[in-house]
Amino acid sequence: MLKEVVHRSHHLWQCFPRHLHCHDWSPVNSKARSRSGRGSVSWRKPLFCMASYHRDVVLATNAVRLASRLCQTVQRGLLTQETQTKSDKSPVTVADYGSQALVNWSLAREFPPGTFSMVAEEGSEDLRTEAGAPMLERITQLVNDAIASDAALDVAPLSKEDVLEAIDWGNSEGGSNGRHWVLDPIDGTRGFVRGDQYAIALGLLDNGKVVAGVLGCPNLPMGSIANGIPANSSEPVGCLFVASLGAGTTVEPLDGSGEPKRVHVSDVEDTAIATFCESYESAHTMQDLTANIAGTLGVKAPPVRIDSQAKYGAMARGDAVIYLRFPHFGYREKIWDHAAGAIVITEAGGEVFDAAGEPLDFSRGRWLDLDTGIIATNKELKPVVLSAVQKCVKDLKIPAKH
Ligand SMILES: Nc1ncnc2c1ncn2[C@@H]1O[C@H](COP(=O)(O)OS(=O)(=O)O)[C@@H](OP(=O)(O)O)[C@H]1O
Ligand SMILES: [Mg+2]
């Protein structure tokens, strides 16, 4: 089946120069028909020529929406099955693999395998073993259910082999030359298991720079979370953040029920009224250090702690003014944990940098090679935040470059 899709995509691909695609999606959408009981992830049609990454953004948005559906299904099941313990990792793994397969499959409808590079978290090795067979069965079912739930996708079901193949399109090492997609199929695994925040994070690198990013945040309220995430609120949840170089950052409902709106980072310049956000999990960031930095800055509000790159999205629309992340000694950051989030912030007018004040370098393969920590804030506050960070890091005597 994939071969048929790839063939059609390849034909499309040959018709248009790279980065400047003026076609609508009629070859895909002409087959779409409305079927009762099936929603649509609102596949967008690019109608006219726009900035160079517009087409990539459209594809990425559709891919993330589709993967979000699968993740929502799995999380719902995880939280409702009484026999399922929350410490059981298997549902998470199923969702990770399924989300990665769907994003890769979606991109491969337009970029034939072999013509796009994807740096993603998962590989299919374990699923190819006898022990992995039941899991592969379940993933294939979830992937096909997600595709079937979309009225715009009238394609034959994927086989198990198709799913394995799609997962493995994510095995690129990235690097400083050319275009590389970067995917975290479920960022914030622990939040996912708890029933809290997580994100499907898809970025695009061009010659080592992040040029586009899409964050699907299925549990993030559309309204501000500056004062934390309200329990049992009637606020609509599910946000999609989209950013591309020079085009700004937008947020819209993940379910396609509303229009994208431009967002901007907070313009607060007084640290006494600033808020900061950080990882929910204390194992993921040195919360003593971040408290110290916040204290040095005179920040009074308690931290907003949420999982995943949903933090970057929340910050991009001004819910928090500062983001502080300081993993414990020895942890190496991976590019898929920050690529999409970083451009969501920078295109919203913010800055993302390490403790040396340098922007993050995504050109070195699967890992980020940074000085201590990751910090984000608005341009006005960067000098004062950086100075507080450097003072507190020095006091802590953390070895540089960890
Ligand atoms: N020990 C340690 N230190 C620092 N960071 C770690 C660590 N272990 C994991 N990770 C990565 O953190 C990703 C989760 O993002 P956050 O840390 O922002 O969220 S949270 O901790 O769940 O609140 C998480 O992403 P996922 O693995 O996709 O969930 C990890 O890549
Ligand atoms: Mg992650």
mmCIF file of N, CA, C and O in Angstrom, residues 26 67 84-85 96 143 161-162 189 220 229-230 247 268 312 338 355:
data_model
loop_
_atom_site.group_PDB
_atom_site.id
_atom_site.type_symbol
_atom_site.label_atom_id
_atom_site.label_comp_id
_atom_site.label_asym_id
_atom_site.label_seq_id
_atom_site.Cartn_x
_atom_site.Cartn_y
_atom_site.Cartn_z
ATOM 1 N N SER A 26 -5.550 18.574 -4.615
ATOM 2 C CA SER A 26 -6.634 17.822 -5.225
ATOM 3 C C SER A 26 -6.326 16.351 -5.436
ATOM 4 O O SER A 26 -7.210 15.520 -5.276
ATOM 5 N N ALA A 67 -1.447 12.438 14.358
ATOM 6 C CA ALA A 67 -0.772 11.721 15.446
ATOM 7 C C ALA A 67 -1.414 12.047 16.795
ATOM 8 O O ALA A 67 -1.522 11.188 17.674
ATOM 9 N N GLN A 84 -5.309 -1.330 34.139
ATOM 10 C CA GLN A 84 -4.034 -0.781 33.663
ATOM 11 C C GLN A 84 -3.379 0.035 34.773
ATOM 12 O O GLN A 84 -3.960 1.007 35.228
ATOM 13 N N THR A 85 -2.210 -0.367 35.235
ATOM 14 C CA THR A 85 -1.564 0.462 36.243
ATOM 15 C C THR A 85 -0.860 1.607 35.534
ATOM 16 O O THR A 85 -0.393 1.465 34.417
ATOM 17 N N ASP A 96 3.863 6.078 21.425
ATOM 18 C CA ASP A 96 5.099 6.637 20.840
ATOM 19 C C ASP A 96 5.321 6.113 19.424
ATOM 20 O O ASP A 96 5.521 6.878 18.488
ATOM 21 N N VAL A 143 -2.981 2.913 14.354
ATOM 22 C CA VAL A 143 -2.606 3.740 13.201
ATOM 23 C C VAL A 143 -3.738 3.731 12.174
ATOM 24 O O VAL A 143 -4.170 4.771 11.673
ATOM 25 N N GLU A 161 3.965 -4.491 8.196
ATOM 26 C CA GLU A 161 5.252 -4.169 7.574
ATOM 27 C C GLU A 161 5.317 -2.690 7.194
ATOM 28 O O GLU A 161 6.341 -2.032 7.366
ATOM 29 N N ASP A 162 4.202 -2.142 6.697
ATOM 30 C CA ASP A 162 4.152 -0.701 6.372
ATOM 31 C C ASP A 162 4.447 0.137 7.615
ATOM 32 O O ASP A 162 5.158 1.137 7.561
ATOM 33 N N THR A 189 6.548 12.068 28.358
ATOM 34 C CA THR A 189 5.975 10.734 28.570
ATOM 35 C C THR A 189 5.332 10.607 29.951
ATOM 36 O O THR A 189 4.251 10.033 30.096
ATOM 37 N N LEU A 220 -3.516 20.965 26.640
ATOM 38 C CA LEU A 220 -3.250 22.339 27.071
ATOM 39 C C LEU A 220 -4.487 23.209 26.833
ATOM 40 O O LEU A 220 -5.018 23.245 25.729
ATOM 41 N N ILE A 229 -2.852 25.151 35.812
ATOM 42 C CA ILE A 229 -3.909 24.554 34.997
ATOM 43 C C ILE A 229 -5.116 24.274 35.876
ATOM 44 O O ILE A 229 -5.033 23.493 36.822
ATOM 45 N N PRO A 230 -6.225 24.956 35.614
ATOM 46 C CA PRO A 230 -7.384 24.784 36.491
ATOM 47 C C PRO A 230 -7.957 23.372 36.391
ATOM 48 O O PRO A 230 -8.045 22.815 35.299
ATOM 49 N N ALA A 247 7.644 34.041 9.734
ATOM 50 C CA ALA A 247 6.179 34.074 9.610
ATOM 51 C C ALA A 247 5.486 34.163 10.960
ATOM 52 O O ALA A 247 4.255 34.175 11.036
ATOM 53 N N VAL A 268 6.607 41.634 29.714
ATOM 54 C CA VAL A 268 6.956 42.046 31.083
ATOM 55 C C VAL A 268 8.470 42.282 31.186
ATOM 56 O O VAL A 268 9.271 41.462 30.736
ATOM 57 N N TYR A 312 6.904 25.490 26.087
ATOM 58 C CA TYR A 312 7.323 26.459 25.072
ATOM 59 C C TYR A 312 6.101 27.141 24.451
ATOM 60 O O TYR A 312 6.106 28.339 24.190
ATOM 61 N N HIS A 338 13.561 19.893 21.860
ATOM 62 C CA HIS A 338 13.599 21.364 21.863
ATOM 63 C C HIS A 338 13.424 22.033 20.503
ATOM 64 O O HIS A 338 13.166 23.241 20.459
ATOM 65 N N ALA A 355 23.408 28.672 29.168
ATOM 66 C CA ALA A 355 23.953 29.508 30.243
ATOM 67 C C ALA A 355 25.122 30.360 29.781
ATOM 68 O O ALA A 355 25.567 31.256 30.506
#
